[in-house]
C-alpha cells in the first residue's frame, strides 16, 4: 500500500506581503541609529563584530575625526607598504574609501597625539609640502584625499607649529566641498624689539590665493584667529572675503585691522548672519556698527570686543548704534569699563530686538582694571525688559555682587545659562545663592570666570532649589 503524502498547497499568486526582517539590528536605519550612540572606541570595537556591522561602524567612526593622528597613520602604513599583505593599489583604494567618509576634521595641535606617536614625521612631510617624497610609490588622488570634507577646524597654538608650515598642511585638505573653515593660533615667530615682543610677519598669500581661486568653493563660515596685529594678513585675506561674500553667513577675525576694511572695501558681506570682530577703541566700534547697519545685513548674532585703552568713553553712542541692527537675537559685548545702561536704552533695545535670546555685557580687561561693573539701575532695567525672552545672560559685576543686583528679584523663566564675570572671587556667596534661587529656573546652569568658586555656588544653588521643591532625598 502506497502511503499518500500530505497535500501540497498551491502558492498564492495574488498579492503577498514581503518577508519582513525580524531582527531590528539588521535594518540599516536602526543599526545606524544605535551605532551613533557609541563613542569612537566603541565604534572601532563594533566594526570588528561582523561584516554586516563593519562598514556602518567605520563610516560613523571616520565621519567626524577629532584629531589628525588617524589620518596620518594611513600615510605611515603606506610608507611601509612592502610589509603589508595588500598591494599598493588595494591600500590606496582603502584610503580613498575612508577619506570619502570624512565630513569634519578637527586638529588641536597642543592636545594632539601626533607628537607621541610615529606620525610626527608624516606631519613634517605634510607641512613642508614633501608628502609625495615621503610616499613616492603611491599616487594620491588628484581630487584630494577628503573629497567630501565639510568642516575643517585647525588650532595651531603649539610651540612646534611654524606658521607657514601650518598653512601648507591646512592647504592639503582644502576642497570645493568645504563649507566651514576655522584657523586659530597661526602666529609668526616672536621677535624681541626693545623689550617689546612682537610677532614676525606670516606669509599667508599662497594660502589665501588657494581659497580665492579654487573653483566650486563656497565658504559659509570663516574664522581667522591668526596673528595679533598683522596688516599683511588682512590685505591677503580681503580678496578671499570678496570672493565668498555671496555665501558667507559667519565671519570671525582676531585682528582689529579687519574693521577698517569693512568700512571701505567689503560691505558686500550683506548675507552675514553672524559676525565676530575686535575693535581698537569704542569710537571706532560705534562707527563700525553704524556702517554695518547701513549695509543692511541680516545679522542675527554679533560678538564685539573692544580692546582696553587708557581713554574713557561713555557707551551711550554704542547702545544707539547697536539698536540699528534690527534682527539681532544674540549679542555678546566685551567693552572696557562698561557700567551704564539706562532705562530708556533697555526699553528701546527691547523694542528693537523682540526676539533677543542671548545677551552678554562683559568687560575686556586684559591690560587694565575691570572697572566697577554694571550698576544696580542697569541690571534692574535688563531684568524688567528682557526677563521674558533671554535664554543666556552674561553680566559683569564688581566684587560685591549683592549690592549691584536689583533689590526686588525678577525671575527669568526661560534662562538656561547665567554667566557672571567679576574682578575677584565673590565676597558674599551665601547671599548670592539665595538671590539666584529666586531668579533662575531649577535647570539653569550657573557659570563664571572663577570656575571653582562658581561651581561651588552652583552646587549650593541646586541644593537650595531642591529643598524649595520639597526633595527630601538631600
XYZ file of C-alpha atoms in Angstrom:
474
model
C 0.000 0.000 0.000
C 1.413 3.304 -1.048
C 1.447 5.937 1.623
C -0.065 9.126 0.378
C 1.851 12.265 1.050
C 0.395 15.356 2.551
C -1.493 17.514 0.106
C 0.574 20.225 -1.436
C -0.887 23.648 -1.141
C -0.710 25.768 -4.183
C 1.090 29.067 -3.692
C -0.955 32.219 -3.540
C -0.330 34.074 -6.762
C -2.168 37.096 -5.549
C -0.595 39.977 -3.681
C 1.529 38.800 -0.763
C 3.355 40.737 1.929
C 7.133 40.889 1.593
C 9.186 38.963 4.090
C 9.998 41.269 6.960
C 13.261 41.251 8.863
C 12.541 40.291 12.467
C 15.934 41.350 13.880
C 15.850 45.172 14.156
C 19.661 45.419 14.112
C 19.617 44.024 10.578
C 17.701 47.091 9.420
C 20.272 49.722 8.275
C 18.388 52.723 9.636
C 18.045 51.178 13.117
C 21.622 49.868 13.158
C 23.000 53.303 12.210
C 20.906 54.943 14.898
C 22.261 52.549 17.535
C 25.861 52.964 16.373
C 25.598 56.754 16.663
C 25.408 56.442 20.458
C 28.793 54.691 20.682
C 31.963 56.660 21.409
C 34.924 56.374 18.968
C 36.449 53.392 20.817
C 33.051 51.727 20.836
C 32.591 52.251 17.102
C 36.040 50.752 16.443
C 35.085 47.694 18.512
C 31.688 47.313 16.831
C 33.336 47.462 13.398
C 35.026 44.149 14.258
C 31.851 42.379 15.371
C 30.723 41.228 11.920
C 30.947 42.087 8.248
C 27.407 43.441 8.367
C 28.369 45.915 11.097
C 31.848 46.750 9.856
C 31.127 49.323 7.159
C 28.335 51.234 9.002
C 30.515 51.498 12.137
C 33.585 52.592 10.158
C 31.570 55.210 8.282
C 30.460 56.788 11.550
C 33.949 56.455 13.041
C 35.545 58.315 10.134
C 32.753 60.841 9.619
C 33.990 63.168 12.390
C 37.730 62.961 13.053
C 38.665 64.645 16.375
C 42.390 64.541 15.585
C 44.805 64.356 12.682
C 46.526 61.234 14.011
C 44.226 58.567 12.439
C 44.668 60.155 9.014
C 48.444 60.411 9.322
C 48.681 56.777 10.394
C 47.394 55.859 6.949
C 50.412 57.531 5.382
C 52.687 55.730 7.831
C 51.149 52.455 6.617
C 51.728 53.491 3.028
C 55.358 54.152 3.870
C 55.728 50.523 4.971
C 53.524 49.117 2.248
C 56.036 46.430 1.291
C 55.424 44.757 4.638
C 51.680 44.676 4.074
C 49.639 41.854 2.572
C 47.766 44.412 0.491
C 49.106 45.708 -2.791
C 49.706 49.474 -3.218
C 46.597 49.721 -5.400
C 44.440 47.931 -2.826
C 45.793 50.059 0.002
C 45.166 53.258 -1.952
C 41.570 52.195 -2.678
C 41.043 51.553 1.018
C 42.411 55.002 1.857
C 40.211 56.678 -0.768
C 37.192 54.880 0.714
C 37.997 56.052 4.238
C 38.762 59.578 3.035
C 35.405 59.834 1.260
C 33.639 59.136 4.561
C 35.208 62.112 6.386
C 32.872 65.082 6.831
C 34.696 67.004 9.570
C 38.325 67.176 10.708
C 39.370 68.920 13.917
C 43.023 69.315 14.864
C 44.186 70.835 18.147
C 47.983 70.862 17.956
C 48.509 71.371 21.681
C 46.430 68.330 22.666
C 47.092 66.172 19.612
C 48.525 62.677 19.945
C 50.711 63.008 16.839
C 53.671 64.107 18.973
C 53.535 60.877 20.990
C 53.111 58.537 18.012
C 55.058 57.683 14.898
C 53.092 60.177 12.822
C 55.110 63.287 13.708
C 57.408 62.677 10.732
C 54.358 62.331 8.476
C 53.145 65.740 9.682
C 56.554 67.278 8.968
C 56.399 65.916 5.417
C 52.848 67.207 5.039
C 53.620 70.702 6.344
C 56.768 71.032 4.243
C 54.943 70.091 1.038
C 57.010 66.917 0.615
C 54.385 64.247 1.152
C 54.987 62.929 -2.374
C 58.613 62.287 -1.374
C 57.563 60.593 1.838
C 55.454 58.032 -0.069
C 56.831 58.119 -3.635
C 55.379 54.717 -4.546
C 51.764 55.904 -4.276
C 49.958 58.439 -6.460
C 47.487 60.309 -4.298
C 44.111 61.138 -5.890
C 44.051 64.456 -7.740
C 40.605 65.263 -6.301
C 42.017 65.346 -2.786
C 42.145 62.818 -0.026
C 38.940 64.112 1.635
C 36.574 64.895 -1.268
C 33.513 65.311 0.981
C 35.079 67.364 3.777
C 32.552 69.872 5.101
C 34.189 71.291 8.259
C 37.892 71.918 8.961
C 38.962 73.321 12.350
C 42.684 73.829 12.934
C 44.211 75.127 16.180
C 47.953 75.632 15.828
C 48.837 77.309 19.143
C 51.720 74.957 19.921
C 55.415 75.843 20.100
C 56.377 73.292 17.432
C 53.978 74.740 14.861
C 55.584 77.121 12.345
C 53.056 79.468 10.729
C 53.908 78.941 7.051
C 54.230 75.178 7.549
C 50.845 75.118 9.266
C 49.194 76.839 6.307
C 50.792 74.332 3.910
C 49.371 71.474 5.962
C 45.906 73.052 6.019
C 46.069 73.673 2.255
C 46.420 69.930 1.701
C 42.842 69.429 2.931
C 41.143 72.305 1.104
C 38.485 71.049 -1.286
C 35.456 72.579 -3.065
C 33.181 70.628 -0.714
C 34.431 72.693 2.257
C 31.817 74.938 3.906
C 33.272 75.758 7.343
C 36.928 76.733 7.866
C 38.401 77.787 11.214
C 42.065 78.689 11.729
C 43.443 79.843 15.072
C 46.848 80.214 16.677
C 48.751 80.748 13.418
C 51.499 83.134 14.527
C 54.871 84.243 13.239
C 57.978 83.745 15.349
C 58.357 86.029 18.358
C 60.970 88.760 17.980
C 62.303 90.888 20.846
C 62.356 94.533 19.808
C 63.417 96.927 22.584
C 61.839 94.685 25.256
C 58.623 94.621 23.246
C 57.846 91.108 21.964
C 56.264 91.152 18.539
C 55.339 88.515 16.001
C 57.078 88.401 12.667
C 55.015 88.584 9.522
C 53.264 85.424 8.402
C 53.343 84.699 4.675
C 49.646 83.994 4.122
C 49.475 84.944 0.449
C 49.712 81.427 -1.090
C 47.110 80.079 1.320
C 44.511 82.780 0.660
C 45.283 82.660 -3.059
C 44.228 78.995 -2.988
C 41.000 79.882 -1.180
C 40.269 82.657 -3.658
C 40.966 80.733 -6.865
C 39.569 77.276 -6.037
C 36.723 76.518 -8.440
C 33.468 75.497 -6.812
C 34.486 76.503 -3.284
C 31.634 78.301 -1.491
C 32.582 79.016 2.117
C 29.743 79.669 4.539
C 31.708 80.081 7.790
C 35.220 81.524 8.063
C 37.085 82.024 11.358
C 40.507 83.694 11.160
C 42.100 83.965 14.593
C 45.591 84.398 13.225
C 48.312 86.742 14.427
C 47.875 89.758 16.687
C 48.437 92.869 14.584
C 49.421 91.825 11.081
C 48.088 94.200 8.450
C 49.593 91.943 5.774
C 47.263 89.151 6.869
C 44.259 91.407 6.347
C 45.457 92.580 2.933
C 45.850 88.993 1.751
C 42.510 87.865 3.178
C 40.398 90.671 1.676
C 40.282 89.200 -1.887
C 39.193 85.899 -0.332
C 36.341 87.617 1.511
C 35.222 89.373 -1.664
C 35.289 86.050 -3.494
C 32.965 84.440 -0.929
C 30.838 87.428 0.026
C 27.701 85.936 -1.532
C 27.886 82.728 0.525
C 29.463 83.740 3.849
C 26.952 83.702 6.688
C 29.530 83.776 9.522
C 32.853 85.609 9.742
C 35.210 85.902 12.701
C 38.509 87.803 12.855
C 41.023 88.291 15.645
C 42.800 91.368 14.292
C 41.392 94.923 14.631
C 42.624 95.820 11.130
C 39.683 93.997 9.568
C 37.286 96.671 10.808
C 38.836 99.417 8.644
C 38.482 97.209 5.569
C 34.854 96.521 6.411
C 34.233 100.265 6.314
C 35.800 100.788 2.878
C 36.006 97.581 0.864
C 33.897 94.615 1.923
C 30.495 95.959 2.855
C 29.302 93.464 0.239
C 29.059 90.869 3.022
C 25.340 91.585 3.235
C 24.375 87.925 3.718
C 26.109 87.704 7.089
C 24.088 86.187 9.898
C 26.879 86.046 12.472
C 29.913 88.322 12.945
C 32.758 88.341 15.477
C 35.310 91.177 15.383
C 37.771 93.103 17.564
C 37.987 96.898 17.500
C 40.728 99.207 18.848
C 38.568 101.825 20.581
C 34.951 102.466 21.456
C 34.559 105.365 18.942
C 35.779 103.034 16.178
C 33.324 100.390 17.351
C 30.451 102.876 17.146
C 31.457 103.957 13.642
C 31.838 100.334 12.576
C 28.357 99.365 13.802
C 26.811 102.413 12.106
C 28.422 101.370 8.828
C 27.329 97.796 9.359
C 23.740 98.939 9.851
C 23.928 100.997 6.633
C 24.957 97.842 4.729
C 21.740 96.226 5.983
C 22.979 92.684 6.571
C 20.544 90.141 8.001
C 22.773 89.994 11.081
C 21.406 87.828 13.885
C 24.484 87.357 16.108
C 27.169 89.947 16.908
C 30.233 89.343 19.079
C 32.059 92.659 19.517
C 35.214 93.063 21.607
C 36.769 96.493 22.187
C 40.409 96.466 23.257
C 41.266 98.135 26.576
C 42.609 101.685 26.256
C 43.695 104.461 28.583
C 40.895 106.773 27.469
C 37.403 106.635 28.942
C 34.363 106.775 26.719
C 30.681 106.835 27.515
C 28.825 103.859 25.985
C 25.703 105.867 25.100
C 26.668 106.083 21.434
C 27.316 102.332 21.398
C 23.771 101.497 22.507
C 22.306 103.911 19.934
C 24.351 102.308 17.132
C 23.504 98.752 18.187
C 19.764 99.433 18.101
C 20.019 100.000 14.342
C 20.694 96.276 13.863
C 17.071 95.183 13.853
C 17.369 91.380 13.583
C 19.767 90.643 16.445
C 18.953 87.614 18.590
C 22.428 87.122 20.115
C 24.602 89.989 21.370
C 27.983 89.484 23.041
C 29.829 92.641 24.125
C 33.239 92.947 25.777
C 33.902 96.620 26.399
C 36.456 98.041 28.889
C 34.916 99.634 31.949
C 31.303 99.377 30.785
C 28.841 100.070 33.588
C 25.951 102.208 32.338
C 22.761 101.078 30.626
C 19.902 103.488 31.128
C 16.252 102.515 31.475
C 15.419 104.219 28.188
C 18.214 102.316 26.414
C 16.979 98.980 27.713
C 13.390 99.744 26.750
C 14.268 100.817 23.209
C 16.587 97.800 22.810
C 13.708 95.541 23.807
C 11.569 97.195 21.126
C 14.366 96.861 18.552
C 15.138 93.208 19.408
C 11.902 91.485 20.430
C 13.482 88.061 19.837
C 16.742 88.648 21.734
C 17.647 85.314 23.353
C 21.301 85.793 24.328
C 22.857 88.877 25.938
C 26.407 89.211 27.273
C 27.667 92.543 28.650
C 31.209 91.875 29.863
C 34.376 93.863 30.452
C 37.506 93.476 28.346
C 40.219 93.828 30.979
C 43.324 92.122 29.571
C 45.619 95.064 30.261
C 43.533 97.188 32.588
C 41.268 97.062 35.609
C 37.820 95.614 35.050
C 36.021 98.630 36.390
C 33.169 98.786 38.894
C 30.748 96.628 36.921
C 27.168 97.205 35.854
C 25.156 99.398 38.172
C 22.016 98.339 40.043
C 19.918 100.606 37.820
C 21.329 98.952 34.687
C 20.615 95.443 35.983
C 17.119 96.481 37.046
C 16.453 97.758 33.513
C 17.757 94.493 31.971
C 15.595 92.421 34.319
C 12.492 94.467 33.600
C 12.711 94.341 29.805
C 14.437 91.029 28.977
C 13.398 88.573 31.686
C 10.777 87.012 29.430
C 12.987 86.309 26.374
C 16.581 85.618 27.434
C 17.941 82.055 27.417
C 21.571 83.000 28.111
C 22.740 86.027 30.089
C 26.274 87.157 30.894
C 26.937 90.129 33.190
C 29.940 91.981 34.568
C 29.818 92.706 38.310
C 32.037 94.355 40.861
C 33.385 92.248 43.759
C 30.293 92.942 45.904
C 27.696 91.434 43.603
C 24.836 91.542 46.114
C 24.990 95.327 46.279
C 24.640 95.564 42.485
C 21.709 93.255 41.767
C 18.129 94.582 41.810
C 16.557 94.767 45.258
C 13.360 93.115 44.022
C 14.296 89.880 42.178
C 12.735 89.341 38.747
C 12.524 85.739 37.574
C 14.000 84.797 34.154
C 11.645 81.956 33.262
C 13.445 80.881 30.046
C 17.023 81.284 31.275
C 19.283 78.294 30.581
C 22.722 79.773 31.334
C 23.796 82.619 33.629
C 27.435 83.750 33.328
C 28.910 86.068 35.989
C 32.170 87.962 35.374
C 33.942 89.536 38.369
C 37.348 91.040 39.070
C 37.866 88.711 42.048
C 36.101 85.827 43.757
C 32.610 86.701 45.081
C 32.509 88.268 48.548
C 29.075 87.033 49.539
C 28.418 83.559 48.090
C 25.669 82.640 50.557
C 23.606 85.725 49.750
C 24.134 85.072 46.037
C 22.807 81.534 46.326
C 19.628 82.741 47.950
C 19.214 85.567 45.447
C 19.846 83.490 42.291
C 17.474 80.814 43.580
C 14.708 83.379 43.149
C 15.528 84.475 39.602
C 16.768 81.406 37.660
C 14.911 78.168 36.818
C 15.939 74.982 38.571
C 17.660 73.545 35.473
C 19.646 76.710 34.643
C 23.461 76.483 34.506
C 25.463 78.963 36.585
C 28.956 79.808 35.283
C 31.622 82.457 35.758
C 35.212 83.457 35.157
C 36.165 81.880 38.528
C 35.187 78.280 37.676
C 35.798 76.563 41.035
C 34.039 79.273 43.048
C 31.031 79.331 40.751
C 30.912 75.544 40.695
C 30.538 75.559 44.480
C 27.879 78.260 44.302
C 26.025 76.318 41.591
C 26.025 73.174 43.741
C 24.627 75.074 46.726
C 22.055 76.708 44.468
C 20.944 73.296 43.216
C 20.579 72.019 46.774
C 18.607 75.096 47.812
C 16.266 74.795 44.851
C 15.753 71.103 45.532
C 14.783 71.861 49.146
C 12.393 74.546 47.952
C 10.739 71.934 45.708
C 10.354 69.518 48.634
C 13.047 66.992 47.633
C 13.636 65.063 50.860
C 16.457 62.944 49.412
C 19.036 65.683 50.107
